[in-house]
Short mmCIF file of C-alpha atoms in Angstrom, two decimals:
data_model
loop_
_atom_site.label_atom_id
_atom_site.label_comp_id
_atom_site.label_asym_id
_atom_site.label_seq_id
_atom_site.Cartn_x
_atom_site.Cartn_y
_atom_site.Cartn_z
CA MET A 28 48.89 60.90 62.64
CA LYS A 29 50.71 59.99 65.85
CA ILE A 30 49.41 60.38 69.43
CA PHE A 31 51.94 59.41 72.17
CA LYS A 32 50.83 61.39 75.15
CA ASN A 33 50.32 58.40 77.42
CA ARG A 34 51.12 54.75 77.47
CA GLY A 35 48.71 52.81 75.37
CA ASP A 36 47.95 55.68 73.04
CA PHE A 37 47.17 54.75 69.43
CA TYR A 38 49.11 55.26 66.27
CA ILE A 39 46.74 55.93 63.33
CA SER A 40 48.22 56.10 59.86
CA LYS A 41 46.82 58.88 57.66
CA SER A 42 46.90 56.61 54.61
CA SER A 43 44.88 53.90 56.43
CA PHE A 44 42.24 56.45 57.36
CA SER A 45 41.77 57.47 53.70
CA ALA A 46 41.52 53.84 52.55
CA SER A 47 38.86 53.11 55.14
CA LYS A 48 36.80 56.06 53.95
CA GLN A 49 37.03 54.93 50.33
CA ALA A 50 35.97 51.41 51.26
CA LYS A 51 32.85 52.75 52.94
CA ILE A 52 31.96 54.75 49.84
CA LEU A 53 32.47 51.73 47.56
CA TYR A 54 30.40 49.56 49.87
CA ALA A 55 27.57 52.09 49.81
CA LEU A 56 27.67 52.19 45.99
CA LEU A 57 27.63 48.39 45.85
CA VAL A 58 24.56 48.26 48.08
CA LEU A 59 22.85 50.83 45.86
CA ILE A 60 23.64 48.89 42.66
CA VAL A 61 22.37 45.60 44.14
CA ALA A 62 19.16 47.27 45.31
CA PHE A 63 18.61 48.84 41.86
CA THR A 64 19.24 45.48 40.13
CA ILE A 65 16.70 43.70 42.36
CA VAL A 66 14.05 46.33 41.63
CA LEU A 67 14.78 46.14 37.87
CA VAL A 68 14.54 42.34 37.83
CA ILE A 69 11.19 42.49 39.68
CA MET A 70 9.83 45.01 37.17
CA LEU A 71 11.03 43.02 34.13
CA HIS A 72 9.63 39.77 35.51
CA ALA A 73 6.22 41.40 35.93
CA LYS A 74 6.20 42.41 32.25
CA TYR A 75 8.10 39.45 30.75
CA PRO A 76 7.38 36.14 32.54
CA SER A 77 9.99 34.35 30.40
CA ALA A 78 13.24 35.16 28.64
CA ALA A 79 11.72 34.13 25.30
CA LEU A 80 8.98 36.72 25.67
CA PHE A 81 11.53 39.40 26.60
CA PHE A 82 13.66 38.82 23.50
CA SER A 83 10.65 38.53 21.16
CA ASP A 84 9.01 41.76 22.39
CA GLY A 85 7.90 43.85 19.42
CA GLU A 86 8.14 40.92 16.96
CA VAL A 87 5.38 38.75 15.48
CA SER A 88 5.34 35.39 17.23
CA THR A 89 3.38 32.20 16.56
CA THR A 90 3.68 31.12 20.20
CA GLU A 91 2.07 32.21 23.41
CA VAL A 92 3.27 31.93 27.01
CA THR A 93 1.30 30.09 29.65
CA GLU A 94 1.06 31.12 33.29
CA GLU A 95 3.83 28.67 34.09
CA GLY A 96 6.07 30.37 31.52
CA GLU A 97 5.94 27.50 28.98
CA GLU A 98 5.49 28.33 25.31
CA GLU A 99 2.63 26.78 23.36
CA GLU A 100 2.01 26.75 19.61
CA GLU A 101 -1.05 28.68 18.50
CA PRO A 102 -3.77 26.19 17.53
CA GLN A 103 -4.31 25.72 13.78
CA GLU A 104 -7.69 26.45 12.31
CA ALA A 105 -9.96 23.44 12.68
CA LEU A 106 -11.07 22.22 9.27
CA PRO A 107 -14.14 20.05 8.64
CA GLU A 108 -13.95 16.34 7.94
CA ILE A 109 -14.64 15.55 4.28
CA SER A 110 -15.09 12.35 2.32
CA GLY A 111 -16.08 11.03 -1.08
CA LYS A 112 -14.97 11.65 -4.67
CA THR A 113 -16.39 14.07 -7.24
CA ASN A 114 -15.70 13.97 -10.98
CA PHE A 115 -15.89 17.01 -13.24
CA LEU A 116 -15.81 17.52 -17.01
CA ILE A 117 -14.22 20.93 -17.73
CA TYR A 118 -13.66 22.34 -21.20
CA GLU A 119 -13.18 25.51 -23.22
CA THR A 120 -14.42 26.36 -26.70
CA ASP A 121 -14.02 29.31 -29.03
CA ASP A 122 -16.28 32.31 -28.52
CA ASP A 123 -18.72 30.91 -31.08
CA ASN A 124 -19.00 27.71 -29.05
CA THR A 125 -18.25 25.59 -32.10
CA SER A 126 -14.80 24.02 -31.51
CA PHE A 127 -12.89 22.79 -28.47
CA HIS A 128 -9.67 24.42 -27.27
CA TRP A 129 -9.08 21.88 -24.51
CA LEU A 130 -11.07 19.34 -22.52
CA CYS A 131 -10.23 17.44 -19.34
CA LEU A 132 -11.62 15.30 -16.54
CA ILE A 133 -10.82 16.33 -12.97
CA GLN A 134 -11.48 14.41 -9.78
CA ALA A 135 -11.48 15.97 -6.33
CA ASP A 136 -10.70 13.00 -4.09
CA LYS A 137 -11.80 14.07 -0.61
CA ASP A 138 -10.89 10.73 0.96
CA ASN A 139 -7.21 11.17 0.13
CA LEU A 140 -7.00 14.95 -0.41
CA SER A 141 -5.88 14.68 -4.02
CA TYR A 142 -6.57 15.96 -7.51
CA LYS A 143 -6.60 13.64 -10.51
CA VAL A 144 -6.52 15.00 -14.06
CA VAL A 145 -6.67 13.53 -17.53
CA SER A 146 -6.62 15.73 -20.63
CA LEU A 147 -8.67 14.12 -23.38
CA PRO A 148 -7.54 14.22 -27.03
CA LEU A 149 -9.78 16.55 -29.01
CA ASP A 150 -9.80 14.25 -32.04
CA MET A 151 -10.85 11.09 -30.15
CA LYS A 152 -14.00 9.24 -31.18
CA ILE A 153 -16.55 7.29 -29.17
CA ASP A 154 -18.53 4.69 -31.09
CA LYS A 155 -17.26 6.22 -34.35
CA GLU A 156 -18.57 9.64 -33.33
CA SER A 157 -16.16 12.50 -32.58
CA ILE A 158 -16.50 14.33 -29.29
CA SER A 159 -16.97 17.55 -31.29
CA ASP A 160 -19.97 16.03 -33.08
CA ILE A 161 -21.39 14.74 -29.81
CA TYR A 162 -21.03 18.21 -28.32
CA SER A 163 -22.53 20.03 -31.30
CA ILE A 164 -25.64 17.81 -31.14
CA SER A 165 -26.09 17.28 -27.38
CA GLY A 166 -24.08 20.05 -25.69
CA GLY A 167 -22.13 19.68 -22.46
CA ALA A 168 -24.78 17.52 -20.78
CA GLY A 169 -24.84 15.10 -23.73
CA LEU A 170 -21.03 14.84 -23.79
CA GLN A 171 -21.01 14.28 -20.01
CA LYS A 172 -23.48 11.40 -20.40
CA LYS A 173 -21.58 9.85 -23.33
CA LEU A 174 -18.24 9.93 -21.50
CA THR A 175 -19.87 8.45 -18.38
CA GLU A 176 -21.15 5.51 -20.42
CA TYR A 177 -17.85 5.11 -22.29
CA PHE A 178 -15.53 5.04 -19.28
CA GLY A 179 -17.91 3.28 -16.89
CA PHE A 180 -17.72 5.78 -14.01
CA GLU A 181 -19.99 8.66 -13.11
CA ILE A 182 -19.04 12.18 -14.16
CA ASP A 183 -20.95 14.24 -11.61
CA TYR A 184 -20.78 17.71 -13.16
CA TYR A 185 -19.75 19.51 -16.31
CA ALA A 186 -18.70 23.12 -16.88
CA GLY A 187 -17.90 24.67 -20.24
CA PHE A 188 -16.30 28.06 -20.88
CA GLU A 189 -16.02 30.10 -24.02
CA TYR A 190 -12.55 31.60 -24.41
CA ASN A 191 -13.12 35.17 -23.20
CA ASP A 192 -15.38 33.97 -20.38
CA PHE A 193 -12.61 31.70 -19.11
CA VAL A 194 -10.06 34.51 -19.25
CA GLU A 195 -12.39 36.81 -17.28
CA PHE A 196 -13.00 34.19 -14.60
CA ALA A 197 -9.38 33.03 -14.30
CA ASN A 198 -8.20 36.65 -14.06
CA LYS A 199 -10.20 36.92 -10.83
CA LEU A 200 -8.30 33.94 -9.43
CA GLY A 201 -4.91 35.56 -10.03
CA THR A 202 -1.60 34.29 -11.36
CA PHE A 203 0.62 31.32 -10.51
CA VAL A 204 4.20 30.21 -11.06
CA TYR A 205 4.86 27.53 -13.66
CA PRO A 206 8.37 26.06 -14.16
CA SER A 207 8.34 25.66 -17.94
CA ILE A 208 10.73 23.01 -19.23
CA GLU A 209 11.01 24.77 -22.58
CA GLU A 210 10.58 28.09 -24.33
CA VAL A 211 7.27 28.27 -26.18
CA VAL A 212 6.84 30.74 -29.05
CA TYR A 213 3.78 30.10 -31.17
CA SER A 214 1.10 31.87 -33.17
CA GLY A 215 -1.71 29.92 -34.78
CA GLY A 216 -5.34 28.93 -34.75
CA LYS A 217 -8.13 29.32 -37.25
CA LYS A 218 -8.96 32.58 -38.97
CA ASP A 219 -11.54 33.77 -36.44
CA ASP A 220 -9.95 31.99 -33.50
CA LYS A 221 -6.25 32.84 -33.51
CA TYR A 222 -3.98 32.89 -30.48
CA SER A 223 -0.32 33.54 -29.72
CA LEU A 224 1.99 32.45 -26.95
CA HIS A 225 5.47 33.36 -25.71
CA ILE A 226 6.67 31.60 -22.56
CA ASN A 227 10.32 31.51 -21.56
CA GLU A 228 12.04 28.45 -20.11
CA GLY A 229 12.20 28.30 -16.32
CA GLU A 230 9.88 29.68 -13.66
CA GLN A 231 7.26 31.93 -15.20
CA THR A 232 4.34 33.84 -13.72
CA ILE A 233 1.30 32.71 -15.70
CA ASN A 234 -1.82 34.83 -16.12
CA ALA A 235 -5.28 33.74 -17.28
CA LYS A 236 -4.70 34.20 -21.00
CA GLU A 237 -1.34 32.42 -20.88
CA LEU A 238 -2.91 29.57 -18.90
CA THR A 239 -5.64 28.81 -21.42
CA ASN A 240 -3.31 29.32 -24.39
CA LEU A 241 -0.78 26.88 -22.89
CA LEU A 242 -3.51 24.28 -22.37
CA ARG A 243 -4.67 24.83 -25.95
CA TYR A 244 -1.14 24.68 -27.35
CA TYR A 245 -0.29 21.36 -25.70
CA SER A 246 -3.73 19.92 -26.51
CA GLN A 247 -4.17 21.04 -30.13
CA LYS A 248 -0.68 21.67 -31.47
CA GLU A 249 1.72 19.43 -29.56
CA LYS A 250 -0.72 16.80 -28.28
CA ASN A 251 1.51 16.59 -25.22
CA TYR A 252 -1.09 15.50 -22.69
CA ALA A 253 1.48 14.98 -19.91
CA LEU A 254 2.42 18.68 -19.93
CA GLU A 255 -1.21 19.71 -20.35
CA ASN A 256 -2.04 17.67 -17.25
CA GLU A 257 0.84 19.22 -15.30
CA ILE A 258 -0.25 22.76 -16.13
CA ALA A 259 -3.84 22.00 -15.13
CA LEU A 260 -2.72 20.52 -11.80
CA ARG A 261 -0.44 23.46 -10.99
CA ALA A 262 -3.27 25.86 -11.76
CA LEU A 263 -5.65 23.95 -9.47
CA THR A 264 -3.32 23.84 -6.47
CA SER A 265 -2.11 27.42 -6.91
CA LEU A 266 -5.35 29.25 -7.73
CA LEU A 267 -7.68 27.34 -5.42
CA ASN A 268 -6.09 28.81 -2.30
CA GLY A 269 -7.06 30.27 1.06
CA ASP A 270 -7.37 33.84 -0.19
CA ASN A 271 -9.70 32.86 -3.02
CA PHE A 272 -11.79 30.75 -0.66
CA GLU A 273 -12.57 33.88 1.35
CA ASP A 274 -14.05 35.31 -1.85
CA CYS A 275 -15.65 32.07 -3.01
CA ASP A 276 -19.24 33.35 -3.05
CA SER A 277 -18.58 36.12 -5.55
CA LEU A 278 -16.26 33.83 -7.53
CA PHE A 279 -19.01 31.22 -7.78
CA LYS A 280 -21.47 33.83 -9.06
CA LEU A 281 -18.99 34.76 -11.78
CA PHE A 282 -18.36 31.07 -12.50
CA VAL A 283 -22.08 30.43 -13.06
CA LYS A 284 -22.38 33.57 -15.21
CA ASN A 285 -19.41 32.58 -17.40
CA THR A 286 -20.10 28.87 -17.90
CA SER A 287 -22.59 26.41 -19.22
CA THR A 288 -22.87 24.09 -16.22
CA ASP A 289 -25.12 21.83 -14.20
CA ILE A 290 -23.52 22.89 -10.90
CA SER A 291 -26.27 24.53 -8.85
CA VAL A 292 -26.15 26.88 -5.87
CA ARG A 293 -27.19 23.94 -3.69
CA ASP A 294 -24.32 21.85 -5.07
CA PHE A 295 -21.94 24.70 -4.26
CA GLU A 296 -23.24 25.03 -0.69
CA ASN A 297 -23.01 21.27 -0.17
CA SER A 298 -19.39 21.35 -1.36
CA ARG A 299 -18.33 24.36 0.70
CA ASP A 300 -16.55 22.27 3.36
CA ALA A 301 -14.60 20.34 0.73
CA LEU A 302 -13.69 23.56 -1.07
CA MET A 303 -12.45 25.03 2.22
CA VAL A 304 -10.18 22.07 2.93
CA PHE A 305 -8.75 21.90 -0.62
CA CYS A 306 -8.12 25.67 -0.64
CA LYS A 307 -6.66 26.05 2.84
CA ARG A 308 -4.52 22.92 2.52
CA ASN A 309 -3.63 23.43 -1.13
CA GLY A 310 0.04 22.81 -0.39
CA ASP A 311 -0.77 19.34 0.98
CA VAL A 312 -2.86 18.10 -1.96
CA THR A 313 -1.49 15.04 -3.77
CA LEU A 314 -1.53 15.20 -7.58
CA TYR A 315 -2.15 12.42 -10.09
CA SER A 316 -2.58 12.35 -13.85
CA SER A 317 -3.11 9.87 -16.65
CA ASN A 318 -1.69 10.38 -20.13
CA PRO A 319 -4.09 9.07 -22.82
CA GLU A 320 -2.88 7.22 -25.89
CA LEU A 321 -4.73 6.85 -29.18
CA GLU A 322 -4.82 4.11 -31.78
CA GLY A 323 -5.95 6.16 -34.72
CA GLU A 324 -8.87 8.11 -33.24
CA ILE A 325 -9.75 5.68 -30.46
CA LEU A 326 -8.29 5.48 -26.96
CA THR A 327 -6.26 2.34 -26.36
CA GLN A 328 -7.71 -0.25 -24.00
CA LYS A 329 -4.84 0.44 -21.61
CA SER A 330 -5.69 4.16 -21.53
CA VAL A 331 -9.37 3.46 -20.88
CA LYS A 332 -8.41 1.08 -18.08
CA ASP A 333 -5.96 3.54 -16.52
CA ILE A 334 -8.45 6.42 -16.64
CA LYS A 335 -11.17 4.23 -15.15
CA GLY A 336 -8.80 3.21 -12.37
CA TYR A 337 -8.14 6.83 -11.45
CA PHE A 338 -11.70 8.11 -11.63
CA SER A 339 -13.82 5.22 -10.34
CA LYS A 340 -15.33 5.88 -6.92
#
C-alpha cells in the first residue's frame, strides 16, 4: 500500500503487514505454551517430588523418597540376636519301629549361623553293641545317651520318626530343588518295608517321600554318607524357610504328634528366636558335614575326632 499525498508520507508494504500479523500470532501461541508448561511442571512436582518417583509410578519399589527428594532403602526386618550351639539326633525307622532307615546328628550353630550334619552308619557298633540293639533296648533316649558318652559331646535332643509319620510331616514343609549328580532307579527293602525310587540326573523337585527314600538309599544301599549329608543339608536350608516359620506353631504340634522326642513346648518357645533367624536367613546359613569311615563295624579314630570337632560346644 502506498500513500504519497504529502511529503513525509509513509510507504507500507502489504507483505510486511501480513508478516507482522503472523509474528504476533506466533508470539501469543508461544506465551500460551510456556504458561501451560509452567503449570504442568508445578502440578507434576506436587505429585512426584523426584524423577525416580515419576518413572516408577505404578510399579513396586523397595525404596522410599524423603522430603528432600533422596531415596532410602526400606529397612530390613530386625532379627533377634542368637548364640550357642544345639545338637540333635534325628532318625527314621520302619512303621513297626524295629529297624532304622537313616540316622544323623545335626547341629544348629547359632554363633556362626551354620548347620553341621553327620550321617551315621546304620551298622556301626559302640562297645561291641550295634546301634539297632541299643535302640531296641533303650529307645531314642538310650541311644542319645550312648552316643553322647561315645563321642564326648552333649546331644541335647532326639527325635525319631516312623516312615509314614515323617512323610506326613515333611509334606507340610513342601518341596525343594536337589541337583542330583546321577540318575537313581531302585526298588528294594525288606518284605514288609519295601520302597522304590526314581530320580533323574540334574535339578529335581523333591517331595517328602522322595526325600526320605533318598536318605535311606544312600544310607542303607550305597553307604554314600557324603551324598546323604548333602541331601539333609539342602532339605534343612530349603524347608526351614520364612514361609514355614510363619506356620511354625502348627508345624510344631504336628512334629510332636509324629515323633518320639524329648523336645518340649518350653524348649520350642525358648528356641523361637533361633528358629526365626535360621528360617528368615536360610540363604545365608553356612553348611558343614563330616563323612564317617568304618573299620569293620567301628568308626575310625579319625572319624570320631572329626565328628567331635564339629559338634563340640
